[in-house]
Amino acid sequence: MGNSGSASPARLGKDHVPHLEWKIHVFSALLETGAKSAKSSYFQCSGYKWLLQVTPSMKKKAGVETPYVGLCLKLCWTCLDPGHTVNAVFELSVYNHSKKMYCGYKASHNFAMDNTLSKEECLIPLQKLLKSSAFLVDDSCVFGVKILKTRVTSPQKKDVVVKEKATTVQNLFVQKKEFIKGTYTWTMDNYLELGSKNFVRSPTFEVGGHKWYLGICPRGDRHIIDCISLSLLPVDSKELSAMLGKVVKLTLSIMNQKRGKHFTITTGLVIHGSGWGWPWFLSLRKFKEPSGGYLVGSSCFVKVDFTIVGSSNDG
C-alpha cells in the first residue's frame, strides 16, 4: 500500500469523502517558518482520536535533492492501553481543484503506544504543488485523510469497518510576521527529592499575556515507566480558553551542564489543545548517566522556547 515513489498522487474518485479536511492558508508562510512539520487538531473516528501531519518540505531519500510534501497519520497515544495495537487502513490525500476530487494514496500502519505515527507518504513534489493551480489556489492547499478500517489487537482481534460520518473541517492560518516569542528556564536544585512524586510543576511564568508552567513526571507518565515526561501547560481554564486555536512552534530542552550539548525536542507547528509535551521525553538511564551532564548532583535545568505563529479554527 502507498505509493511514495510516484510524481503525482492517484485519483481517489468522486465518492471519496475524507473524515478530516484540513485547509492550510498561506502555504508559503508555512514554508517560511522553517517548521519540519505541521499537525492538525485531533478528530474523532472509529472510537479513537487522530491527527494529520504535513511535512511541507521533505526529502524522499538520502542524496535526492527534490523536496516533497509528505503526509502521515497519527493516533493519540492516550487512546491506547499498554500492549494494544490498532491496525488502520486509511487514505491520505490532497484536493485537486481542476479535477474537483481528492488525489492520494491508500496506506496502512500498526499503531501502538511506542509507534503512534505512520510512515510518511509523498503526495507531490513541492515545486509542482507550488506551481500548479490544481493543488494551490490563493496560496492555500487542502489535505485530507479517510480511515477505512481498523483492527484492534489486545489479546483478542476485532475488525471494525468504519461507518461513514460527517467530514471534520479545519483551517490553519500561518502568519508571516508579528510572531509572539517566549522562553523560560526552570532551575531545579532538588530533583533527587522528587522521586516519590508523580507530577511536579514549575513556578508560573508569563509569555504573550498568558500564564504558563512546565510540568515534569520524574518517573514517567502513568502508562510509561523509566522515562521523564515533560510538558508545557496553561495555568488555568481561562488561559486555556484564550489559547485554544493558537498555532505554536515549541522546543523543550534539558540542559547539559558539562558540555553544552543539550537534549532537545521540537514539535514542528502544533495547534493548542490542553497543553504540549512528550511522555517519553528522555530515559531515566540517560538522564542520570554521570557523563551526560543533565543531572549534576541534584540539579537540572529545563528550558522551553515557543513561538505563536498563527491560528486555527474548525468549520
PDB file of C-alpha atoms in Angstrom:
ATOM      1  CA  MET A   1       0.000   0.000   0.000  1.00  0.00           C
ATOM      2  CA  GLY A   2       1.065   3.566  -0.504  1.00  0.00           C
ATOM      3  CA  ASN A   3       2.969   4.887  -3.463  1.00  0.00           C
ATOM      4  CA  SER A   4       5.537   7.376  -2.272  1.00  0.00           C
ATOM      5  CA  GLY A   5       7.587   6.992  -5.439  1.00  0.00           C
ATOM      6  CA  SER A   6       5.034   8.491  -7.853  1.00  0.00           C
ATOM      7  CA  ALA A   7       5.434  12.030  -9.120  1.00  0.00           C
ATOM      8  CA  SER A   8       1.709  12.720  -8.680  1.00  0.00           C
ATOM      9  CA  PRO A   9      -0.954  11.209  -6.434  1.00  0.00           C
ATOM     10  CA  ALA A  10      -3.603   8.938  -7.939  1.00  0.00           C
ATOM     11  CA  ARG A  11      -7.248   9.994  -8.236  1.00  0.00           C
ATOM     12  CA  LEU A  12      -9.370   8.608  -5.398  1.00  0.00           C
ATOM     13  CA  GLY A  13     -12.675   9.193  -7.187  1.00  0.00           C
ATOM     14  CA  LYS A  14     -15.609  11.498  -6.561  1.00  0.00           C
ATOM     15  CA  ASP A  15     -17.026   9.095  -3.974  1.00  0.00           C
ATOM     16  CA  HIS A  16     -14.009   9.701  -1.727  1.00  0.00           C
ATOM     17  CA  VAL A  17     -15.144  11.862   1.218  1.00  0.00           C
ATOM     18  CA  PRO A  18     -12.413  12.402   3.858  1.00  0.00           C
ATOM     19  CA  HIS A  19     -13.036  12.203   7.595  1.00  0.00           C
ATOM     20  CA  LEU A  20     -10.767  15.242   8.005  1.00  0.00           C
ATOM     21  CA  GLU A  21     -10.481  18.111   5.528  1.00  0.00           C
ATOM     22  CA  TRP A  22      -7.597  20.371   6.511  1.00  0.00           C
ATOM     23  CA  LYS A  23      -7.072  23.631   4.623  1.00  0.00           C
ATOM     24  CA  ILE A  24      -3.709  25.338   5.131  1.00  0.00           C
ATOM     25  CA  HIS A  25      -3.998  29.028   4.278  1.00  0.00           C
ATOM     26  CA  VAL A  26      -0.863  30.964   3.231  1.00  0.00           C
ATOM     27  CA  PHE A  27       1.071  27.776   2.468  1.00  0.00           C
ATOM     28  CA  SER A  28       4.131  29.862   1.546  1.00  0.00           C
ATOM     29  CA  ALA A  29       4.230  31.195   5.129  1.00  0.00           C
ATOM     30  CA  LEU A  30       4.325  27.612   6.406  1.00  0.00           C
ATOM     31  CA  LEU A  31       7.464  27.076   4.336  1.00  0.00           C
ATOM     32  CA  GLU A  32       8.987  30.332   5.579  1.00  0.00           C
ATOM     33  CA  THR A  33       8.641  29.303   9.234  1.00  0.00           C
ATOM     34  CA  GLY A  34      11.157  26.528   8.565  1.00  0.00           C
ATOM     35  CA  ALA A  35       8.985  24.114  10.520  1.00  0.00           C
ATOM     36  CA  LYS A  36       9.734  20.461   9.842  1.00  0.00           C
ATOM     37  CA  SER A  37       6.039  19.601  10.166  1.00  0.00           C
ATOM     38  CA  ALA A  38       2.565  20.931  10.931  1.00  0.00           C
ATOM     39  CA  LYS A  39      -0.070  18.944  12.823  1.00  0.00           C
ATOM     40  CA  SER A  40      -3.847  19.372  12.656  1.00  0.00           C
ATOM     41  CA  SER A  41      -6.142  19.299  15.657  1.00  0.00           C
ATOM     42  CA  TYR A  42      -7.408  15.885  16.688  1.00  0.00           C
ATOM     43  CA  PHE A  43     -10.555  14.478  15.075  1.00  0.00           C
ATOM     44  CA  GLN A  44     -12.664  11.517  16.223  1.00  0.00           C
ATOM     45  CA  CYS A  45     -13.135   8.383  14.136  1.00  0.00           C
ATOM     46  CA  SER A  46     -13.662   4.688  14.888  1.00  0.00           C
ATOM     47  CA  GLY A  47     -13.576   5.363  18.627  1.00  0.00           C
ATOM     48  CA  TYR A  48     -10.110   6.962  18.525  1.00  0.00           C
ATOM     49  CA  LYS A  49      -8.542  10.420  18.243  1.00  0.00           C
ATOM     50  CA  TRP A  50      -6.348  11.058  15.206  1.00  0.00           C
ATOM     51  CA  LEU A  51      -4.481  13.936  13.616  1.00  0.00           C
ATOM     52  CA  LEU A  52      -2.968  14.615  10.203  1.00  0.00           C
ATOM     53  CA  GLN A  53       0.677  15.666   9.938  1.00  0.00           C
ATOM     54  CA  VAL A  54       2.020  17.553   6.922  1.00  0.00           C
ATOM     55  CA  THR A  55       5.731  17.763   6.233  1.00  0.00           C
ATOM     56  CA  PRO A  56       5.985  20.808   3.925  1.00  0.00           C
ATOM     57  CA  SER A  57       9.421  20.042   2.505  1.00  0.00           C
ATOM     58  CA  MET A  58      10.838  16.532   2.936  1.00  0.00           C
ATOM     59  CA  LYS A  59      13.462  14.521   1.064  1.00  0.00           C
ATOM     60  CA  LYS A  60      12.227  11.237  -0.369  1.00  0.00           C
ATOM     61  CA  LYS A  61      15.571   9.573   0.252  1.00  0.00           C
ATOM     62  CA  ALA A  62      19.146  10.459   1.102  1.00  0.00           C
ATOM     63  CA  GLY A  63      21.086  12.066  -1.738  1.00  0.00           C
ATOM     64  CA  VAL A  64      17.971  13.191  -3.638  1.00  0.00           C
ATOM     65  CA  GLU A  65      17.564  16.963  -3.612  1.00  0.00           C
ATOM     66  CA  THR A  66      13.961  17.178  -4.844  1.00  0.00           C
ATOM     67  CA  PRO A  67      11.748  18.135  -1.865  1.00  0.00           C
ATOM     68  CA  TYR A  68       8.290  16.603  -1.492  1.00  0.00           C
ATOM     69  CA  VAL A  69       5.203  17.386   0.551  1.00  0.00           C
ATOM     70  CA  GLY A  70       4.622  14.420   2.849  1.00  0.00           C
ATOM     71  CA  LEU A  71       1.546  13.325   4.805  1.00  0.00           C
ATOM     72  CA  CYS A  72       1.170  10.869   7.660  1.00  0.00           C
ATOM     73  CA  LEU A  73      -1.465   9.872  10.219  1.00  0.00           C
ATOM     74  CA  LYS A  74      -1.004   9.984  13.989  1.00  0.00           C
ATOM     75  CA  LEU A  75      -3.063   8.231  16.665  1.00  0.00           C
ATOM     76  CA  CYS A  76      -3.408   9.892  20.085  1.00  0.00           C
ATOM     77  CA  TRP A  77      -1.379   7.633  22.398  1.00  0.00           C
ATOM     78  CA  THR A  78      -3.714   8.210  25.365  1.00  0.00           C
ATOM     79  CA  CYS A  79      -6.382   6.247  23.446  1.00  0.00           C
ATOM     80  CA  LEU A  80      -4.246   3.114  23.719  1.00  0.00           C
ATOM     81  CA  ASP A  81      -3.633   0.689  26.542  1.00  0.00           C
ATOM     82  CA  PRO A  82      -0.172  -0.835  27.005  1.00  0.00           C
ATOM     83  CA  GLY A  83       0.233  -3.851  24.748  1.00  0.00           C
ATOM     84  CA  HIS A  84      -2.666  -2.921  22.460  1.00  0.00           C
ATOM     85  CA  THR A  85      -2.180  -2.395  18.725  1.00  0.00           C
ATOM     86  CA  VAL A  86      -4.548  -0.713  16.271  1.00  0.00           C
ATOM     87  CA  ASN A  87      -4.039  -1.654  12.631  1.00  0.00           C
ATOM     88  CA  ALA A  88      -5.617   1.039  10.460  1.00  0.00           C
ATOM     89  CA  VAL A  89      -6.182   1.155   6.713  1.00  0.00           C
ATOM     90  CA  PHE A  90      -6.543   4.747   5.513  1.00  0.00           C
ATOM     91  CA  GLU A  91      -6.210   7.142   2.581  1.00  0.00           C
ATOM     92  CA  LEU A  92      -4.068  10.301   2.620  1.00  0.00           C
ATOM     93  CA  SER A  93      -4.975  12.915   0.042  1.00  0.00           C
ATOM     94  CA  VAL A  94      -4.666  16.387  -1.446  1.00  0.00           C
ATOM     95  CA  TYR A  95      -7.539  18.144  -3.216  1.00  0.00           C
ATOM     96  CA  ASN A  96      -7.211  18.713  -6.969  1.00  0.00           C
ATOM     97  CA  HIS A  97      -9.299  21.796  -7.794  1.00  0.00           C
ATOM     98  CA  SER A  98      -9.069  21.247 -11.548  1.00  0.00           C
ATOM     99  CA  LYS A  99     -10.462  17.722 -11.367  1.00  0.00           C
ATOM    100  CA  LYS A 100     -12.715  18.556  -8.375  1.00  0.00           C
ATOM    101  CA  MET A 101     -11.692  15.471  -6.434  1.00  0.00           C
ATOM    102  CA  TYR A 102      -9.142  14.239  -3.926  1.00  0.00           C
ATOM    103  CA  CYS A 103      -5.978  12.524  -5.112  1.00  0.00           C
ATOM    104  CA  GLY A 104      -3.742  10.445  -2.901  1.00  0.00           C
ATOM    105  CA  TYR A 105      -2.701   7.021  -1.674  1.00  0.00           C
ATOM    106  CA  LYS A 106      -4.024   4.132   0.363  1.00  0.00           C
ATOM    107  CA  ALA A 107      -1.802   3.033   3.260  1.00  0.00           C
ATOM    108  CA  SER A 108      -1.836   1.002   6.470  1.00  0.00           C
ATOM    109  CA  HIS A 109       0.001   1.108   9.779  1.00  0.00           C
ATOM    110  CA  ASN A 110       0.118  -0.741  13.111  1.00  0.00           C
ATOM    111  CA  PHE A 111      -0.350   1.956  15.778  1.00  0.00           C
ATOM    112  CA  ALA A 112       0.946   1.247  19.299  1.00  0.00           C
ATOM    113  CA  MET A 113       1.974   3.348  22.299  1.00  0.00           C
ATOM    114  CA  ASP A 114       5.571   3.455  21.084  1.00  0.00           C
ATOM    115  CA  ASN A 115       4.632   3.772  17.393  1.00  0.00           C
ATOM    116  CA  THR A 116       1.818   6.302  17.025  1.00  0.00           C
ATOM    117  CA  LEU A 117       2.912   7.876  13.722  1.00  0.00           C
ATOM    118  CA  SER A 118       2.519   6.215  10.322  1.00  0.00           C
ATOM    119  CA  LYS A 119       5.138   6.300   7.590  1.00  0.00           C
ATOM    120  CA  GLU A 120       5.187   9.495   5.554  1.00  0.00           C
ATOM    121  CA  GLU A 121       3.675   9.253   2.097  1.00  0.00           C
ATOM    122  CA  CYS A 122       4.976  11.684  -0.539  1.00  0.00           C
ATOM    123  CA  LEU A 123       1.986  13.104  -2.347  1.00  0.00           C
ATOM    124  CA  ILE A 124       3.544  15.526  -4.772  1.00  0.00           C
ATOM    125  CA  PRO A 125       6.882  17.248  -5.476  1.00  0.00           C
ATOM    126  CA  LEU A 126       6.911  20.568  -3.621  1.00  0.00           C
ATOM    127  CA  GLN A 127       7.720  22.645  -6.722  1.00  0.00           C
ATOM    128  CA  LYS A 128       4.884  21.013  -8.635  1.00  0.00           C
ATOM    129  CA  LEU A 129       2.464  21.870  -5.834  1.00  0.00           C
ATOM    130  CA  LEU A 130       3.660  25.480  -5.692  1.00  0.00           C
ATOM    131  CA  LYS A 131       3.398  25.993  -9.468  1.00  0.00           C
ATOM    132  CA  SER A 132       0.134  24.118 -10.046  1.00  0.00           C
ATOM    133  CA  SER A 133      -3.220  25.875  -9.787  1.00  0.00           C
ATOM    134  CA  ALA A 134      -4.764  22.437  -9.412  1.00  0.00           C
ATOM    135  CA  PHE A 135      -3.388  21.983  -5.880  1.00  0.00           C
ATOM    136  CA  LEU A 136      -2.592  25.518  -4.700  1.00  0.00           C
ATOM    137  CA  VAL A 137      -5.277  28.206  -5.029  1.00  0.00           C
ATOM    138  CA  ASP A 138      -4.824  31.665  -3.476  1.00  0.00           C
ATOM    139  CA  ASP A 139      -1.769  30.269  -1.629  1.00  0.00           C
ATOM    140  CA  SER A 140      -3.982  27.673   0.072  1.00  0.00           C
ATOM    141  CA  CYS A 141      -3.898  23.890  -0.107  1.00  0.00           C
ATOM    142  CA  VAL A 142      -6.447  21.312   1.119  1.00  0.00           C
ATOM    143  CA  PHE A 143      -5.349  17.965   2.574  1.00  0.00           C
ATOM    144  CA  GLY A 144      -7.475  15.047   3.696  1.00  0.00           C
ATOM    145  CA  VAL A 145      -7.476  11.700   5.462  1.00  0.00           C
ATOM    146  CA  LYS A 146     -10.075   8.932   5.441  1.00  0.00           C
ATOM    147  CA  ILE A 147      -9.898   5.905   7.748  1.00  0.00           C
ATOM    148  CA  LEU A 148     -11.298   2.821   6.016  1.00  0.00           C
ATOM    149  CA  LYS A 149     -10.901   0.066   8.575  1.00  0.00           C
ATOM    150  CA  THR A 150      -9.321  -0.622  11.957  1.00  0.00           C
ATOM    151  CA  ARG A 151      -8.376  -3.852  13.709  1.00  0.00           C
ATOM    152  CA  VAL A 152      -7.624  -3.901  17.431  1.00  0.00           C
ATOM    153  CA  THR A 153      -5.222  -6.499  18.829  1.00  0.00           C
ATOM    154  CA  SER A 154      -5.454  -6.806  22.567  1.00  0.00           C
ATOM    155  CA  PRO A 155      -5.050 -10.281  23.038  1.00  0.00           C
ATOM    156  CA  GLN A 156      -8.261 -10.575  21.050  1.00  0.00           C
ATOM    157  CA  LYS A 157      -8.611  -9.392  17.478  1.00  0.00           C
ATOM    158  CA  LYS A 158     -11.564  -7.314  16.435  1.00  0.00           C
ATOM    159  CA  ASP A 159     -12.159  -5.808  12.996  1.00  0.00           C
ATOM    160  CA  VAL A 160     -14.033  -2.512  12.839  1.00  0.00           C
ATOM    161  CA  VAL A 161     -15.370  -1.280   9.499  1.00  0.00           C
ATOM    162  CA  VAL A 162     -15.582   2.474   9.835  1.00  0.00           C
ATOM    163  CA  LYS A 163     -19.028   3.953   9.279  1.00  0.00           C
ATOM    164  CA  GLU A 164     -19.467   6.995   7.087  1.00  0.00           C
ATOM    165  CA  LYS A 165     -19.538  10.195   9.127  1.00  0.00           C
ATOM    166  CA  ALA A 166     -19.636  13.916   8.523  1.00  0.00           C
ATOM    167  CA  THR A 167     -16.328  15.449   7.487  1.00  0.00           C
ATOM    168  CA  THR A 168     -14.459  17.383  10.161  1.00  0.00           C
ATOM    169  CA  VAL A 169     -13.286  20.657   8.604  1.00  0.00           C
ATOM    170  CA  GLN A 170     -10.279  22.519   9.996  1.00  0.00           C
ATOM    171  CA  ASN A 171      -8.454  25.653   8.837  1.00  0.00           C
ATOM    172  CA  LEU A 172      -4.861  26.608   9.572  1.00  0.00           C
ATOM    173  CA  PHE A 173      -3.752  30.237   9.184  1.00  0.00           C
ATOM    174  CA  VAL A 174       0.013  30.840   9.291  1.00  0.00           C
ATOM    175  CA  GLN A 175       1.389  34.340   9.874  1.00  0.00           C
ATOM    176  CA  LYS A 176       4.364  35.788   8.013  1.00  0.00           C
ATOM    177  CA  LYS A 177       5.323  38.246  10.761  1.00  0.00           C
ATOM    178  CA  GLU A 178       4.409  39.599  14.219  1.00  0.00           C
ATOM    179  CA  PHE A 179       5.194  36.340  15.965  1.00  0.00           C
ATOM    180  CA  ILE A 180       4.935  36.155  19.756  1.00  0.00           C
ATOM    181  CA  LYS A 181       8.038  34.507  21.188  1.00  0.00           C
ATOM    182  CA  GLY A 182       8.835  33.343  24.684  1.00  0.00           C
ATOM    183  CA  THR A 183      11.470  31.455  26.638  1.00  0.00           C
ATOM    184  CA  TYR A 184      11.783  30.245  30.215  1.00  0.00           C
ATOM    185  CA  THR A 185      14.360  28.186  32.130  1.00  0.00           C
ATOM    186  CA  TRP A 186      13.319  26.179  35.170  1.00  0.00           C
ATOM    187  CA  THR A 187      16.123  25.564  37.659  1.00  0.00           C
ATOM    188  CA  MET A 188      15.608  22.519  39.873  1.00  0.00           C
ATOM    189  CA  ASP A 189      18.085  22.006  42.717  1.00  0.00           C
ATOM    190  CA  ASN A 190      16.162  19.183  44.392  1.00  0.00           C
ATOM    191  CA  TYR A 191      15.491  16.644  41.630  1.00  0.00           C
ATOM    192  CA  LEU A 192      16.578  13.651  43.712  1.00  0.00           C
ATOM    193  CA  GLU A 193      13.933  14.566  46.287  1.00  0.00           C
ATOM    194  CA  LEU A 194      11.157  14.278  43.670  1.00  0.00           C
ATOM    195  CA  GLY A 195      11.417  10.520  43.169  1.00  0.00           C
ATOM    196  CA  SER A 196       8.230   9.737  45.099  1.00  0.00           C
ATOM    197  CA  LYS A 197       6.140  12.373  43.308  1.00  0.00           C
ATOM    198  CA  ASN A 198       4.085  11.642  40.184  1.00  0.00           C
ATOM    199  CA  PHE A 199       3.950  15.221  38.866  1.00  0.00           C
ATOM    200  CA  VAL A 200       5.812  18.418  39.687  1.00  0.00           C
ATOM    201  CA  ARG A 201       5.144  21.875  38.249  1.00  0.00           C
ATOM    202  CA  SER A 202       7.490  24.799  37.786  1.00  0.00           C
ATOM    203  CA  PRO A 203       6.894  28.335  39.039  1.00  0.00           C
ATOM    204  CA  THR A 204       4.409  30.259  36.886  1.00  0.00           C
ATOM    205  CA  PHE A 205       5.789  32.455  34.106  1.00  0.00           C
ATOM    206  CA  GLU A 206       4.142  34.775  31.568  1.00  0.00           C
ATOM    207  CA  VAL A 207       4.576  34.976  27.794  1.00  0.00           C
ATOM    208  CA  GLY A 208       2.325  36.753  25.296  1.00  0.00           C
ATOM    209  CA  GLY A 209      -0.039  37.912  28.032  1.00  0.00           C
ATOM    210  CA  HIS A 210      -0.732  34.328  29.174  1.00  0.00           C
ATOM    211  CA  LYS A 211       0.486  32.406  32.212  1.00  0.00           C
ATOM    212  CA  TRP A 212       2.206  29.046  31.866  1.00  0.00           C
ATOM    213  CA  TYR A 213       4.084  26.397  33.782  1.00  0.00           C
ATOM    214  CA  LEU A 214       6.297  23.444  32.928  1.00  0.00           C
ATOM    215  CA  GLY A 215       5.296  20.036  34.248  1.00  0.00           C
ATOM    216  CA  ILE A 216       7.572  17.048  34.827  1.00  0.00           C
ATOM    217  CA  CYS A 217       6.812  13.452  35.748  1.00  0.00           C
ATOM    218  CA  PRO A 218      10.116  12.371  37.335  1.00  0.00           C
ATOM    219  CA  ARG A 219       9.354   8.684  36.804  1.00  0.00           C
ATOM    220  CA  GLY A 220       7.211   8.994  33.671  1.00  0.00           C
ATOM    221  CA  ASP A 221       3.509   9.110  32.913  1.00  0.00           C
ATOM    222  CA  ARG A 222       1.011   6.614  34.372  1.00  0.00           C
ATOM    223  CA  HIS A 223       1.377   4.465  31.239  1.00  0.00           C
ATOM    224  CA  ILE A 224       5.144   4.853  30.994  1.00  0.00           C
ATOM    225  CA  ILE A 225       7.978   3.988  33.349  1.00  0.00           C
ATOM    226  CA  ASP A 226      11.709   4.636  33.270  1.00  0.00           C
ATOM    227  CA  CYS A 227      11.300   7.904  31.337  1.00  0.00           C
ATOM    228  CA  ILE A 228      10.966  11.565  32.193  1.00  0.00           C
ATOM    229  CA  SER A 229       7.720  13.080  30.895  1.00  0.00           C
ATOM    230  CA  LEU A 230       7.864  16.813  30.147  1.00  0.00           C
ATOM    231  CA  SER A 231       5.125  19.261  29.140  1.00  0.00           C
ATOM    232  CA  LEU A 232       4.114  22.925  28.839  1.00  0.00           C
ATOM    233  CA  LEU A 233       0.680  23.822  30.214  1.00  0.00           C
ATOM    234  CA  PRO A 234      -1.508  26.921  30.767  1.00  0.00           C
ATOM    235  CA  VAL A 235      -2.116  27.867  34.383  1.00  0.00           C
ATOM    236  CA  ASP A 236      -5.936  27.746  34.434  1.00  0.00           C
ATOM    237  CA  SER A 237      -9.024  27.192  32.303  1.00  0.00           C
ATOM    238  CA  LYS A 238      -9.253  30.881  31.364  1.00  0.00           C
ATOM    239  CA  GLU A 239      -5.746  30.759  29.947  1.00  0.00           C
ATOM    240  CA  LEU A 240      -6.613  27.519  28.160  1.00  0.00           C
ATOM    241  CA  SER A 241      -9.698  29.068  26.523  1.00  0.00           C
ATOM    242  CA  ALA A 242      -7.706  32.102  25.413  1.00  0.00           C
ATOM    243  CA  MET A 243      -5.079  29.877  23.764  1.00  0.00           C
ATOM    244  CA  LEU A 244      -7.377  27.440  22.006  1.00  0.00           C
ATOM    245  CA  GLY A 245      -6.768  27.547  18.277  1.00  0.00           C
ATOM    246  CA  LYS A 246      -3.304  29.110  18.533  1.00  0.00           C
ATOM    247  CA  VAL A 247      -0.612  27.523  16.358  1.00  0.00           C
ATOM    248  CA  VAL A 248       2.660  27.100  18.209  1.00  0.00           C
ATOM    249  CA  LYS A 249       6.214  26.008  17.460  1.00  0.00           C
ATOM    250  CA  LEU A 250       7.599  24.521  20.674  1.00  0.00           C
ATOM    251  CA  THR A 251      11.027  23.327  21.827  1.00  0.00           C
ATOM    252  CA  LEU A 252      11.673  21.659  25.201  1.00  0.00           C
ATOM    253  CA  SER A 253      15.218  21.046  26.403  1.00  0.00           C
ATOM    254  CA  ILE A 254      17.077  19.518  29.332  1.00  0.00           C
ATOM    255  CA  MET A 255      20.311  21.465  29.561  1.00  0.00           C
ATOM    256  CA  ASN A 256      23.707  19.807  29.569  1.00  0.00           C
ATOM    257  CA  GLN A 257      25.645  21.382  32.457  1.00  0.00           C
ATOM    258  CA  LYS A 258      29.020  19.964  31.408  1.00  0.00           C
ATOM    259  CA  ARG A 259      29.436  20.149  27.648  1.00  0.00           C
ATOM    260  CA  GLY A 260      26.609  22.409  26.477  1.00  0.00           C
ATOM    261  CA  LYS A 261      25.117  19.746  24.184  1.00  0.00           C
ATOM    262  CA  HIS A 262      21.523  19.917  25.365  1.00  0.00           C
ATOM    263  CA  PHE A 263      18.851  17.248  24.886  1.00  0.00           C
ATOM    264  CA  THR A 264      16.159  18.944  22.791  1.00  0.00           C
ATOM    265  CA  ILE A 265      12.888  18.001  21.077  1.00  0.00           C
ATOM    266  CA  THR A 266      10.917  20.342  18.784  1.00  0.00           C
ATOM    267  CA  THR A 267       7.246  19.873  17.891  1.00  0.00           C
ATOM    268  CA  GLY A 268       7.011  21.481  14.484  1.00  0.00           C
ATOM    269  CA  LEU A 269       3.780  23.506  14.283  1.00  0.00           C
ATOM    270  CA  VAL A 270       1.030  22.246  16.587  1.00  0.00           C
ATOM    271  CA  ILE A 271      -2.441  23.537  17.399  1.00  0.00           C
ATOM    272  CA  HIS A 272      -3.132  24.188  21.045  1.00  0.00           C
ATOM    273  CA  GLY A 273      -5.218  21.670  22.935  1.00  0.00           C
ATOM    274  CA  SER A 274      -4.836  21.139  26.675  1.00  0.00           C
ATOM    275  CA  GLY A 275      -1.055  21.521  26.500  1.00  0.00           C
ATOM    276  CA  TRP A 276       2.022  20.178  24.739  1.00  0.00           C
ATOM    277  CA  GLY A 277       4.663  17.693  25.707  1.00  0.00           C
ATOM    278  CA  TRP A 278       6.274  14.275  25.426  1.00  0.00           C
ATOM    279  CA  PRO A 279       5.556  11.345  27.758  1.00  0.00           C
ATOM    280  CA  TRP A 280       8.795   9.633  26.593  1.00  0.00           C
ATOM    281  CA  PHE A 281      10.944  12.753  26.694  1.00  0.00           C
ATOM    282  CA  LEU A 282      14.189  11.195  27.967  1.00  0.00           C
ATOM    283  CA  SER A 283      15.041   7.826  29.505  1.00  0.00           C
ATOM    284  CA  LEU A 284      15.970   7.923  33.202  1.00  0.00           C
ATOM    285  CA  ARG A 285      19.063   5.885  32.447  1.00  0.00           C
ATOM    286  CA  LYS A 286      20.363   8.503  30.012  1.00  0.00           C
ATOM    287  CA  PHE A 287      19.246  11.390  32.222  1.00  0.00           C
ATOM    288  CA  LYS A 288      21.092  10.061  35.298  1.00  0.00           C
ATOM    289  CA  GLU A 289      24.242   8.965  33.462  1.00  0.00           C
ATOM    290  CA  PRO A 290      27.056  10.924  35.241  1.00  0.00           C
ATOM    291  CA  SER A 291      28.868  11.685  31.988  1.00  0.00           C
ATOM    292  CA  GLY A 292      25.704  13.068  30.378  1.00  0.00           C
ATOM    293  CA  GLY A 293      25.665  16.352  32.280  1.00  0.00           C
ATOM    294  CA  TYR A 294      21.860  16.529  32.523  1.00  0.00           C
ATOM    295  CA  LEU A 295      21.743  15.794  36.261  1.00  0.00           C
ATOM    296  CA  VAL A 296      24.629  17.137  38.336  1.00  0.00           C
ATOM    297  CA  GLY A 297      24.220  16.309  41.990  1.00  0.00           C
ATOM    298  CA  SER A 298      20.514  17.048  42.455  1.00  0.00           C
ATOM    299  CA  SER A 299      20.480  19.909  39.965  1.00  0.00           C
ATOM    300  CA  CYS A 300      18.961  20.076  36.468  1.00  0.00           C
ATOM    301  CA  PHE A 301      17.738  22.822  34.133  1.00  0.00           C
ATOM    302  CA  VAL A 302      14.680  22.577  31.883  1.00  0.00           C
ATOM    303  CA  LYS A 303      14.134  25.171  29.156  1.00  0.00           C
ATOM    304  CA  VAL A 304      11.177  25.964  26.922  1.00  0.00           C
ATOM    305  CA  ASP A 305      11.235  28.093  23.767  1.00  0.00           C
ATOM    306  CA  PHE A 306       7.995  28.668  21.906  1.00  0.00           C
ATOM    307  CA  THR A 307       6.598  30.905  19.207  1.00  0.00           C
ATOM    308  CA  ILE A 308       2.953  31.563  18.361  1.00  0.00           C
ATOM    309  CA  VAL A 309       2.900  31.598  14.537  1.00  0.00           C
ATOM    310  CA  GLY A 310      -0.783  31.543  13.620  1.00  0.00           C
ATOM    311  CA  SER A 311      -4.276  30.370  14.447  1.00  0.00           C
ATOM    312  CA  SER A 312      -6.698  27.588  13.621  1.00  0.00           C
ATOM    313  CA  ASN A 313     -10.420  27.040  13.624  1.00  0.00           C
ATOM    314  CA  ASP A 314     -12.901  24.312  12.773  1.00  0.00           C
ATOM    315  CA  GLY A 315     -15.616  24.828  10.214  1.00  0.00           C
TER     316      GLY A 315
END
